[in-house]
Tab-separated table of C-alpha atoms and ligand atoms in Angstrom:
chain	number	residue	atom	x	y	z
A	1	MET	CA	-18.812	33.885	101.083
A	2	ASN	CA	-16.717	37.071	100.829
A	3	ASN	CA	-14.589	38.355	103.728
A	4	PHE	CA	-16.219	40.981	105.920
A	5	GLU	CA	-16.100	43.032	109.099
A	6	PHE	CA	-19.282	43.840	110.971
A	7	LYS	CA	-19.932	46.327	113.712
A	8	ASN	CA	-23.258	47.929	114.483
A	9	PRO	CA	-23.133	50.012	117.667
A	10	THR	CA	-26.769	51.228	117.750
A	11	LYS	CA	-28.743	50.184	120.819
A	12	ILE	CA	-32.309	49.221	119.932
A	13	ILE	CA	-35.108	49.636	122.454
A	14	PHE	CA	-38.115	47.869	120.986
A	15	GLY	CA	-41.725	47.560	122.101
A	16	LYS	CA	-44.871	49.137	123.487
A	17	ASP	CA	-44.552	52.173	125.777
A	18	THR	CA	-40.804	52.470	125.320
A	19	ILE	CA	-40.579	56.139	124.310
A	20	GLU	CA	-40.282	57.173	127.968
A	21	LYS	CA	-37.014	55.212	128.127
A	22	LEU	CA	-35.255	57.884	126.171
A	23	LYS	CA	-34.665	59.727	129.438
A	24	ASP	CA	-32.246	56.954	130.445
A	25	GLU	CA	-30.319	57.149	127.187
A	26	ILE	CA	-29.521	60.843	126.925
A	27	PRO	CA	-26.319	61.633	128.821
A	28	ALA	CA	-26.587	63.834	131.916
A	29	ASN	CA	-25.675	67.465	131.149
A	30	ALA	CA	-26.434	67.059	127.448
A	31	ASN	CA	-27.794	70.147	125.722
A	32	VAL	CA	-30.239	68.591	123.287
A	33	LEU	CA	-31.711	69.690	119.959
A	34	PHE	CA	-35.036	67.854	119.504
A	35	LEU	CA	-35.650	67.601	115.744
A	36	TYR	CA	-38.888	66.625	114.020
A	37	GLY	CA	-40.779	66.846	110.739
A	38	GLY	CA	-43.914	68.559	109.502
A	39	GLY	CA	-45.950	68.119	112.647
A	40	SER	CA	-47.525	64.642	112.553
A	41	ILE	CA	-46.004	64.004	116.004
A	42	LYS	CA	-48.130	66.796	117.459
A	43	GLU	CA	-51.324	65.063	116.317
A	44	ASN	CA	-50.567	61.475	117.327
A	45	GLY	CA	-49.267	62.024	120.843
A	46	ILE	CA	-45.614	61.215	120.154
A	47	TYR	CA	-44.560	64.830	120.752
A	48	ASP	CA	-46.160	64.782	124.208
A	49	GLN	CA	-44.514	61.468	125.079
A	50	VAL	CA	-41.102	62.803	124.044
A	51	LYS	CA	-41.607	66.070	125.954
A	52	ALA	CA	-42.564	64.121	129.071
A	53	ALA	CA	-39.450	61.979	128.763
A	54	LEU	CA	-37.331	65.139	128.394
A	55	ALA	CA	-38.731	66.721	131.570
A	56	ASN	CA	-35.307	66.869	133.238
A	57	VAL	CA	-33.256	67.568	130.119
A	58	ASP	CA	-32.166	70.926	128.667
A	59	PHE	CA	-33.467	71.026	125.140
A	60	THR	CA	-34.366	73.238	122.198
A	61	GLU	CA	-36.879	72.244	119.488
A	62	PHE	CA	-36.458	72.397	115.730
A	63	GLY	CA	-39.484	71.278	113.688
A	64	GLY	CA	-40.250	71.461	109.984
A	65	ILE	CA	-37.790	69.030	108.426
A	66	PRO	CA	-39.652	68.009	105.247
A	67	ALA	CA	-39.839	64.596	103.557
A	68	ASN	CA	-36.629	64.283	101.517
A	69	PRO	CA	-34.760	66.424	104.033
A	70	GLU	CA	-33.869	69.741	102.527
A	71	TYR	CA	-30.387	71.207	102.800
A	72	GLU	CA	-31.490	74.839	103.223
A	73	ILE	CA	-33.724	73.970	106.184
A	74	LEU	CA	-31.022	71.834	107.757
A	75	MET	CA	-28.631	74.772	107.476
A	76	ASP	CA	-31.101	76.740	109.658
A	77	ALA	CA	-30.921	73.932	112.213
A	78	LEU	CA	-27.129	74.040	112.056
A	79	LYS	CA	-27.283	77.734	113.044
A	80	VAL	CA	-29.343	76.763	116.103
A	81	ILE	CA	-26.782	74.101	117.032
A	82	GLU	CA	-24.046	76.714	116.931
A	83	ALA	CA	-26.003	79.506	118.639
A	84	LYS	CA	-27.244	77.317	121.500
A	85	ASN	CA	-24.098	75.237	122.032
A	86	ILE	CA	-26.016	72.024	121.384
A	87	THR	CA	-24.126	68.839	122.309
A	88	TYR	CA	-26.628	66.074	121.489
A	89	LEU	CA	-29.279	65.571	118.787
A	90	LEU	CA	-32.587	63.755	119.116
A	91	ALA	CA	-34.442	62.830	115.896
A	92	VAL	CA	-38.147	62.062	116.256
A	93	GLY	CA	-39.511	61.000	112.884
A	94	GLY	CA	-39.102	58.801	109.837
A	95	GLY	CA	-36.130	58.420	107.528
A	96	SER	CA	-36.219	62.087	106.533
A	97	VAL	CA	-35.861	63.480	110.053
A	98	ILE	CA	-33.273	60.857	110.983
A	99	ASP	CA	-31.259	61.460	107.791
A	100	GLY	CA	-31.454	65.211	108.338
A	101	THR	CA	-30.152	64.665	111.860
A	102	LYS	CA	-27.263	62.573	110.541
A	103	PHE	CA	-26.344	65.407	108.205
A	104	LEU	CA	-26.365	67.788	111.187
A	105	SER	CA	-24.313	65.345	113.246
A	106	ALA	CA	-21.675	65.438	110.499
A	107	ALA	CA	-22.000	69.165	109.702
A	108	ALA	CA	-21.688	70.176	113.369
A	109	VAL	CA	-18.133	68.830	113.510
A	110	TYR	CA	-17.155	69.538	109.898
A	111	GLU	CA	-14.270	71.936	109.495
A	112	GLY	CA	-14.325	72.555	105.735
A	113	ASP	CA	-15.796	75.546	103.890
A	114	THR	CA	-19.343	74.416	103.254
A	115	PRO	CA	-21.173	71.360	104.626
A	116	TRP	CA	-22.535	70.662	101.132
A	117	ASP	CA	-19.047	69.312	100.391
A	118	ILE	CA	-19.802	66.411	102.758
A	119	LEU	CA	-22.233	65.240	100.049
A	120	THR	CA	-20.425	66.196	96.877
A	121	LYS	CA	-16.924	65.202	97.974
A	122	ASN	CA	-17.941	61.970	99.681
A	123	ILE	CA	-16.565	63.004	103.052
A	124	ARG	CA	-17.073	60.206	105.558
A	125	THR	CA	-17.731	61.173	109.149
A	126	GLU	CA	-15.635	59.250	111.665
A	127	ASN	CA	-17.043	60.997	114.766
A	128	GLY	CA	-20.215	63.050	114.449
A	129	MET	CA	-22.157	64.876	117.150
A	130	PRO	CA	-23.890	62.092	119.115
A	131	PHE	CA	-27.588	61.517	118.462
A	132	GLY	CA	-30.467	59.197	119.268
A	133	THR	CA	-33.752	58.550	117.501
A	134	VAL	CA	-37.399	57.823	118.162
A	135	LEU	CA	-38.615	56.163	114.963
A	136	THR	CA	-42.133	57.127	113.868
A	137	LEU	CA	-42.217	55.473	110.434
A	138	PRO	CA	-40.705	52.065	109.605
A	139	ALA	CA	-39.186	52.040	106.115
A	140	THR	CA	-35.625	53.155	105.617
A	141	GLY	CA	-33.602	51.405	108.327
A	142	SER	CA	-31.939	54.763	109.010
A	143	GLU	CA	-32.581	54.181	112.718
A	144	MET	CA	-29.882	51.490	112.757
A	145	ASN	CA	-27.469	52.422	109.985
A	146	SER	CA	-24.941	55.136	109.273
A	147	GLY	CA	-26.179	56.438	105.925
A	148	ALA	CA	-28.292	59.445	104.953
A	149	VAL	CA	-29.684	60.996	101.794
A	150	ILE	CA	-30.044	64.783	101.548
A	151	THR	CA	-31.944	66.831	98.974
A	152	ARG	CA	-31.157	70.275	97.619
A	153	LYS	CA	-34.157	71.768	95.841
A	154	GLU	CA	-32.217	74.698	94.431
A	155	THR	CA	-30.080	72.380	92.290
A	156	ARG	CA	-32.554	69.432	92.093
A	157	GLU	CA	-29.973	67.122	93.654
A	158	LYS	CA	-30.381	64.230	96.063
A	159	LEU	CA	-27.090	62.855	97.358
A	160	ALA	CA	-25.986	60.207	99.837
A	161	MET	CA	-23.504	60.453	102.693
A	162	GLY	CA	-22.362	58.364	105.628
A	163	GLY	CA	-19.542	57.123	107.792
A	164	PRO	CA	-18.946	55.018	110.892
A	165	GLY	CA	-19.529	58.042	113.148
A	166	LEU	CA	-23.145	58.365	112.019
A	167	PHE	CA	-24.827	55.405	113.696
A	168	PRO	CA	-27.466	56.520	116.199
A	169	LYS	CA	-26.405	55.916	119.820
A	170	PHE	CA	-29.864	54.463	120.428
A	171	SER	CA	-33.169	54.099	118.597
A	172	ILE	CA	-36.561	53.604	120.185
A	173	LEU	CA	-38.928	51.453	118.137
A	174	ASP	CA	-42.453	51.458	119.544
A	175	PRO	CA	-44.776	49.756	117.012
A	176	GLU	CA	-47.705	51.751	118.446
A	177	VAL	CA	-46.476	54.779	116.466
A	178	ILE	CA	-47.616	52.998	113.305
A	179	LYS	CA	-51.292	53.542	114.241
A	180	SER	CA	-51.369	57.065	112.851
A	181	ILE	CA	-49.376	56.463	109.654
A	182	PRO	CA	-51.428	56.994	106.470
A	183	LYS	CA	-51.750	53.811	104.364
A	184	ARG	CA	-49.857	55.471	101.548
A	185	GLN	CA	-46.803	55.748	103.815
A	186	ILE	CA	-47.244	52.179	105.100
A	187	ALA	CA	-47.183	51.016	101.478
A	188	ASN	CA	-44.046	53.085	100.921
A	189	GLY	CA	-42.387	51.484	103.940
A	190	LEU	CA	-43.207	47.979	102.731
A	191	ALA	CA	-41.882	48.695	99.228
A	192	ASP	CA	-38.747	50.451	100.467
A	193	ALA	CA	-37.776	47.685	102.898
A	194	PHE	CA	-38.574	45.026	100.272
A	195	THR	CA	-36.297	46.748	97.768
A	196	HIS	CA	-33.532	47.175	100.356
A	197	VAL	CA	-33.435	43.415	100.687
A	198	LEU	CA	-33.531	42.913	96.917
A	199	GLU	CA	-30.606	45.310	96.394
A	200	GLN	CA	-28.463	43.193	98.741
A	201	TYR	CA	-29.639	39.847	97.395
A	202	MET	CA	-30.453	40.017	93.688
A	203	THR	CA	-26.895	39.795	92.417
A	204	TYR	CA	-24.990	36.510	91.967
A	205	SER	CA	-24.410	33.650	94.347
A	206	VAL	CA	-21.313	33.519	96.549
A	207	ASP	CA	-22.814	30.547	98.370
A	208	ALA	CA	-23.621	32.662	101.415
A	209	LYS	CA	-26.423	30.420	102.571
A	210	LEU	CA	-27.235	32.237	105.787
A	211	GLN	CA	-27.282	35.722	104.212
A	212	ASP	CA	-29.570	34.410	101.444
A	213	ARG	CA	-31.951	32.970	103.998
A	214	PHE	CA	-31.844	36.111	106.179
A	215	ALA	CA	-32.835	38.069	103.079
A	216	GLU	CA	-35.554	35.622	102.022
A	217	SER	CA	-37.001	35.548	105.541
A	218	ILE	CA	-37.393	39.329	105.545
A	219	LEU	CA	-39.028	39.245	102.093
A	220	LEU	CA	-41.412	36.477	103.191
A	221	THR	CA	-42.300	38.382	106.354
A	222	LEU	CA	-43.027	41.581	104.420
A	223	VAL	CA	-45.220	39.687	101.945
A	224	GLU	CA	-47.118	38.039	104.818
A	225	ILE	CA	-47.740	41.172	106.849
A	226	ALA	CA	-48.533	43.495	103.923
A	227	PRO	CA	-52.293	42.691	103.850
A	228	PRO	CA	-52.880	43.190	107.611
A	229	MET	CA	-50.766	46.355	107.526
A	230	LEU	CA	-52.977	47.821	104.802
A	231	LYS	CA	-56.246	47.006	106.587
A	232	GLU	CA	-58.084	49.778	108.357
A	233	GLU	CA	-57.810	48.409	111.890
A	234	PHE	CA	-54.429	48.471	113.638
A	235	ASP	CA	-52.777	45.075	114.169
A	236	TYR	CA	-49.990	45.309	116.775
A	237	LYS	CA	-48.553	41.891	115.950
A	238	ALA	CA	-48.212	42.663	112.255
A	239	ALA	CA	-46.920	46.151	113.077
A	240	SER	CA	-44.152	44.718	115.278
A	241	SER	CA	-42.979	42.411	112.513
A	242	PHE	CA	-43.211	45.229	109.982
A	243	MET	CA	-41.109	47.554	112.112
A	244	TRP	CA	-38.384	45.043	112.906
A	245	SER	CA	-38.260	43.800	109.291
A	246	CYS	CA	-37.654	47.334	108.021
A	247	THR	CA	-34.807	47.804	110.492
A	248	MET	CA	-33.234	44.429	109.749
A	249	ALA	CA	-33.486	45.049	106.001
A	250	LEU	CA	-30.918	47.832	106.170
A	251	ASN	CA	-28.838	47.654	109.331
A	252	GLY	CA	-25.885	46.085	107.535
A	253	LEU	CA	-26.372	42.493	108.619
A	254	ILE	CA	-27.736	40.930	105.434
A	255	GLN	CA	-25.186	42.616	103.154
A	256	LYS	CA	-22.125	41.286	104.961
A	257	GLY	CA	-20.085	38.839	102.893
A	258	VAL	CA	-22.218	39.197	99.764
A	259	PRO	CA	-22.152	41.427	96.652
A	260	THR	CA	-24.647	44.293	96.614
A	261	ASP	CA	-26.271	46.178	93.772
A	262	TRP	CA	-27.898	49.530	94.838
A	263	ALA	CA	-28.397	50.667	91.210
A	264	ILE	CA	-32.183	50.816	91.709
A	265	HIS	CA	-31.666	53.296	94.541
A	266	ALA	CA	-29.170	55.349	92.542
A	267	MET	CA	-31.646	55.744	89.674
A	268	GLY	CA	-34.590	56.179	92.051
A	269	HIS	CA	-32.934	59.073	93.893
A	270	GLU	CA	-32.728	60.954	90.589
A	271	LEU	CA	-36.464	60.510	90.016
A	272	THR	CA	-37.135	62.035	93.441
A	273	ALA	CA	-34.688	64.861	92.731
A	274	LEU	CA	-36.310	65.588	89.353
A	275	TYR	CA	-40.011	65.001	90.070
A	276	GLY	CA	-40.423	64.797	93.858
A	277	ILE	CA	-41.796	61.235	93.616
A	278	ASP	CA	-41.799	59.422	97.000
A	279	HIS	CA	-38.593	57.451	97.502
A	280	ALA	CA	-40.241	54.013	97.677
A	281	ARG	CA	-42.298	54.677	94.540
A	282	THR	CA	-39.198	55.531	92.529
A	283	LEU	CA	-37.843	52.087	93.429
A	284	ALA	CA	-41.037	50.412	92.245
A	285	ILE	CA	-40.686	52.308	88.956
A	286	ILE	CA	-37.131	51.110	88.297
A	287	THR	CA	-37.099	47.534	89.660
A	288	GLU	CA	-38.781	45.666	86.820
A	289	SER	CA	-36.791	47.277	84.030
A	290	HIS	CA	-33.538	46.908	85.982
A	291	TYR	CA	-34.091	43.174	86.436
A	292	LYS	CA	-35.244	42.681	82.847
A	293	TYR	CA	-32.253	44.597	81.476
A	294	ASN	CA	-29.802	42.648	83.678
A	295	PHE	CA	-31.651	39.348	83.304
A	296	GLU	CA	-28.678	37.212	82.258
A	297	ALA	CA	-26.481	38.403	85.133
A	298	LYS	CA	-29.172	37.980	87.765
A	299	LYS	CA	-31.318	35.088	86.581
A	300	GLU	CA	-29.960	32.423	88.953
A	301	LYS	CA	-30.714	34.584	91.957
A	302	LEU	CA	-34.055	35.676	90.502
A	303	ALA	CA	-35.042	32.031	90.084
A	304	GLN	CA	-33.982	31.187	93.665
A	305	TYR	CA	-36.042	34.126	94.939
A	306	GLY	CA	-38.960	32.944	92.772
A	307	GLU	CA	-38.798	29.481	94.279
A	308	ARG	CA	-38.226	30.403	97.897
A	309	VAL	CA	-40.337	33.552	98.222
A	310	TRP	CA	-43.061	33.083	95.614
A	311	ASN	CA	-43.263	29.275	95.394
A	312	ILE	CA	-42.548	29.227	91.668
A	313	ASN	CA	-41.491	25.637	91.103
A	314	GLU	CA	-42.324	25.000	87.454
A	315	GLY	CA	-40.157	25.571	84.383
A	316	SER	CA	-36.564	26.406	83.569
A	317	ILE	CA	-34.311	28.888	85.390
A	318	ASP	CA	-35.324	31.506	82.815
A	319	ASP	CA	-39.035	30.787	83.290
A	320	LYS	CA	-38.794	31.018	87.074
A	321	ALA	CA	-36.675	34.155	86.958
A	322	TYR	CA	-39.091	35.856	84.598
A	323	ALA	CA	-42.096	34.863	86.690
A	324	ALA	CA	-40.314	36.183	89.799
A	325	ILE	CA	-39.970	39.624	88.188
A	326	GLU	CA	-43.689	39.598	87.400
A	327	LYS	CA	-44.506	38.626	90.994
A	328	THR	CA	-42.416	41.537	92.250
A	329	THR	CA	-44.305	44.034	90.100
A	330	ALA	CA	-47.608	42.478	91.200
A	331	PHE	CA	-46.524	42.839	94.836
A	332	PHE	CA	-45.873	46.576	94.398
A	333	LYS	CA	-49.248	46.949	92.673
A	334	SER	CA	-50.962	45.043	95.521
A	335	LEU	CA	-49.667	47.812	97.809
A	336	GLY	CA	-51.340	50.410	95.579
A	337	ILE	CA	-48.023	51.522	94.098
A	338	ASP	CA	-47.779	52.297	90.370
A	339	THR	CA	-44.713	50.961	88.612
A	340	LYS	CA	-44.218	53.165	85.539
A	341	LEU	CA	-42.773	56.678	85.404
A	342	SER	CA	-45.676	57.787	83.185
A	343	ASP	CA	-48.047	56.963	86.061
A	344	TYR	CA	-46.447	59.844	87.983
A	345	THR	CA	-45.593	62.496	85.385
A	346	ASN	CA	-46.451	63.340	81.793
A	347	GLU	CA	-43.193	65.160	81.296
A	348	TYR	CA	-40.870	62.202	81.327
A	349	ASP	CA	-39.295	62.822	77.902
A	350	GLY	CA	-35.559	63.242	78.279
A	351	THR	CA	-35.458	61.823	81.832
A	352	ALA	CA	-33.213	58.888	80.931
A	353	GLU	CA	-30.726	61.117	79.111
A	354	GLU	CA	-30.686	63.599	82.009
A	355	ILE	CA	-29.989	60.866	84.580
A	356	ALA	CA	-27.247	59.346	82.415
A	357	LYS	CA	-25.676	62.791	82.082
A	358	ARG	CA	-25.772	63.358	85.840
A	359	PHE	CA	-24.045	60.034	86.461
A	360	THR	CA	-21.403	60.843	83.854
A	361	ASP	CA	-20.827	64.302	85.358
A	362	ARG	CA	-20.358	62.729	88.782
A	363	GLY	CA	-17.915	60.197	87.372
A	364	TRP	CA	-20.181	57.228	88.173
A	365	LEU	CA	-19.052	55.005	85.353
A	366	GLY	CA	-20.147	51.588	86.558
A	367	LEU	CA	-23.017	50.871	88.925
A	368	GLY	CA	-24.295	47.524	90.172
A	369	GLU	CA	-22.665	44.427	91.621
A	370	HIS	CA	-20.284	44.131	88.651
A	371	GLN	CA	-19.692	47.894	88.357
A	372	SER	CA	-20.709	47.367	84.770
A	373	LEU	CA	-23.768	49.584	84.421
A	374	SER	CA	-22.453	52.518	82.429
A	375	PRO	CA	-24.479	55.724	82.113
A	376	LYS	CA	-25.530	54.534	78.629
A	377	LYS	CA	-27.002	51.362	80.142
A	378	VAL	CA	-28.671	53.370	82.912
A	379	GLU	CA	-30.277	55.453	80.177
A	380	LYS	CA	-31.752	52.306	78.617
A	381	ILE	CA	-33.071	51.001	81.958
A	382	VAL	CA	-34.754	54.298	82.810
A	383	LYS	CA	-36.309	54.421	79.307
A	384	MET	CA	-37.740	50.936	79.826
A	385	ALA	CA	-39.419	52.307	82.978
A	386	TYR	CA	-41.337	55.100	81.154
B	401	NZQ	O1	-43.101	65.239	108.531
B	401	NZQ	P1	-44.092	64.573	109.389
B	401	NZQ	O2	-45.175	65.447	109.849
B	401	NZQ	O3	-43.451	63.813	110.515
B	401	NZQ	O4	-44.860	63.468	108.471
B	401	NZQ	C1	-44.209	62.381	107.884
B	401	NZQ	C2	-43.995	62.577	106.388
B	401	NZQ	O5	-44.981	63.407	105.834
B	401	NZQ	C3	-45.144	61.187	107.910
B	401	NZQ	N1	-45.066	60.422	109.166
B	401	NZQ	C4	-43.962	59.911	109.765
B	401	NZQ	N2	-44.302	59.222	110.869
B	401	NZQ	C5	-45.644	59.316	110.989
B	401	NZQ	C6	-46.141	60.083	109.913
B	401	NZQ	N3	-47.441	60.370	109.760
B	401	NZQ	C7	-48.288	59.895	110.697
B	401	NZQ	N4	-47.888	59.125	111.741
B	401	NZQ	C8	-46.591	58.826	111.928
B	401	NZQ	N5	-46.210	58.056	112.960
B	401	NZQ	O6	-44.714	60.390	106.847
B	401	NZQ	C9	-44.210	61.211	105.799
B	401	NZQ	C10	-42.951	60.614	105.214
B	401	NZQ	O7	-41.911	60.626	106.171
B	401	NZQ	P2	-40.397	60.363	105.718
B	401	NZQ	O8	-39.560	60.423	106.929
B	401	NZQ	O9	-40.064	61.235	104.575
B	401	NZQ	O10	-40.483	58.869	105.148
B	401	NZQ	P3	-39.414	57.726	105.079
B	401	NZQ	O11	-39.175	57.145	106.409
B	401	NZQ	O12	-39.877	56.858	104.000
B	401	NZQ	O13	-38.051	58.457	104.661
B	401	NZQ	C11	-37.750	58.759	103.332
B	401	NZQ	C12	-36.381	59.396	103.217
B	401	NZQ	O14	-35.355	58.484	103.658
B	401	NZQ	C13	-34.390	58.301	102.633
B	401	NZQ	C14	-35.195	58.530	101.374
B	401	NZQ	O15	-34.392	58.780	100.258
B	401	NZQ	C15	-36.050	59.718	101.772
B	401	NZQ	O16	-35.323	60.924	101.676
B	401	NZQ	N6	-33.743	56.989	102.744
B	401	NZQ	C16	-32.844	56.832	103.740
B	401	NZQ	C17	-32.101	55.669	103.873
B	401	NZQ	C18	-31.115	55.501	104.943
B	401	NZQ	N7	-30.793	56.549	105.708
B	401	NZQ	O17	-30.566	54.426	105.133
B	401	NZQ	C19	-32.248	54.547	102.938
B	401	NZQ	C20	-33.451	54.634	102.079
B	401	NZQ	O18	-33.211	53.860	100.921
B	401	NZQ	C21	-33.837	56.013	101.684
B	401	NZQ	O19	-33.040	56.476	100.619
B	402	ZN	ZN1	-34.713	52.871	100.104
């Protein structure tokens, strides 16, 4: 196992009817900006629950943060923060609203010329404006981590940011919110969380037995609860496991002491930036070709995953590893998620070259657990995903 340090300061409040507890978490005298997305919270009752909990709090609302939170819109929110002397942020939404709020938490205290530099110059935030979250969509783990991904339509960019000052102070996870989520978004959440685990597991062994089994247990849970989550009727038990699995998949725990990959996400973000494809679906597009291209480097771990998650017990390491890749693609398809770029756009010619160029321009010369995936190799992987 590799050396590591681990600190996760986010308080989780989990369970039915817990949204009202947010009134106990927001500091007295806070001047709050309540941030949300396109309006789903007004239809499913979450908005009313949050408003009731804020009855004795000074707050201003800012709605309209879109999926893949957009820089220009967030800059409007930043003006509100400045004009109203906001001191505390409350994100009510999925990964997009929470990530947008993290950007604002960083931008509100940033002293440089333009907050876009936080993304392009990799500026880590040590102490952002404090914020809490009410999660409405399990998927990203953003509710218990310190990372965010921000999109800029004008330049077709999607860039990551983070820092120890960007953990939420608290996050409320009420599985009842899942009732109103469209199945397409449930499928996205399952695929995103599944890939988060894979990115922190499908590398090479450092004999970290507990981390491997943490990872496998999350994968097994997601596989088990996927069918009930996609059924029409709401299943609270499955929803609870779904929600907590998504959080645990990316709150830092399973990646401690082990190598991580994250190349699938790096390539996936470019597909969202270029074509607007949902985040989770971009991961499903890249995964198979990434694992096939890097087969030799990853086959031991692929075979272990095949055995322990998919019960593949026959054949050589190569056979098991190959079958495990096929099972992964079949899992995405069972969620109703297509796994080729051509399923999403007809204009994919040149995509691989464009992504390789972007990585070169940004100086990203070696992605993956061995930092060995050069832009030229990325180009080949993306081409295999057409
Ligand atoms: O905007 P509203 O009206 O709220 O509707 C949203 C949105 O249309 C809807 N929704 C959310 N909760 C709902 C609901 N609809 C009905 N009932 C509810 N309870 O779902 C749609 C998608 O929401 P979004 O927040 O965009 O989805 P998700 O949570 O998948 O977030 C995706 C974003 O997170 C980033 C992605 O890149 C993408 O920008 N990620 C963030 C990460 C992180 N911070 O750690 C890691 C991830 O790998 C990912 O990159
Ligand atoms: Zn993701």
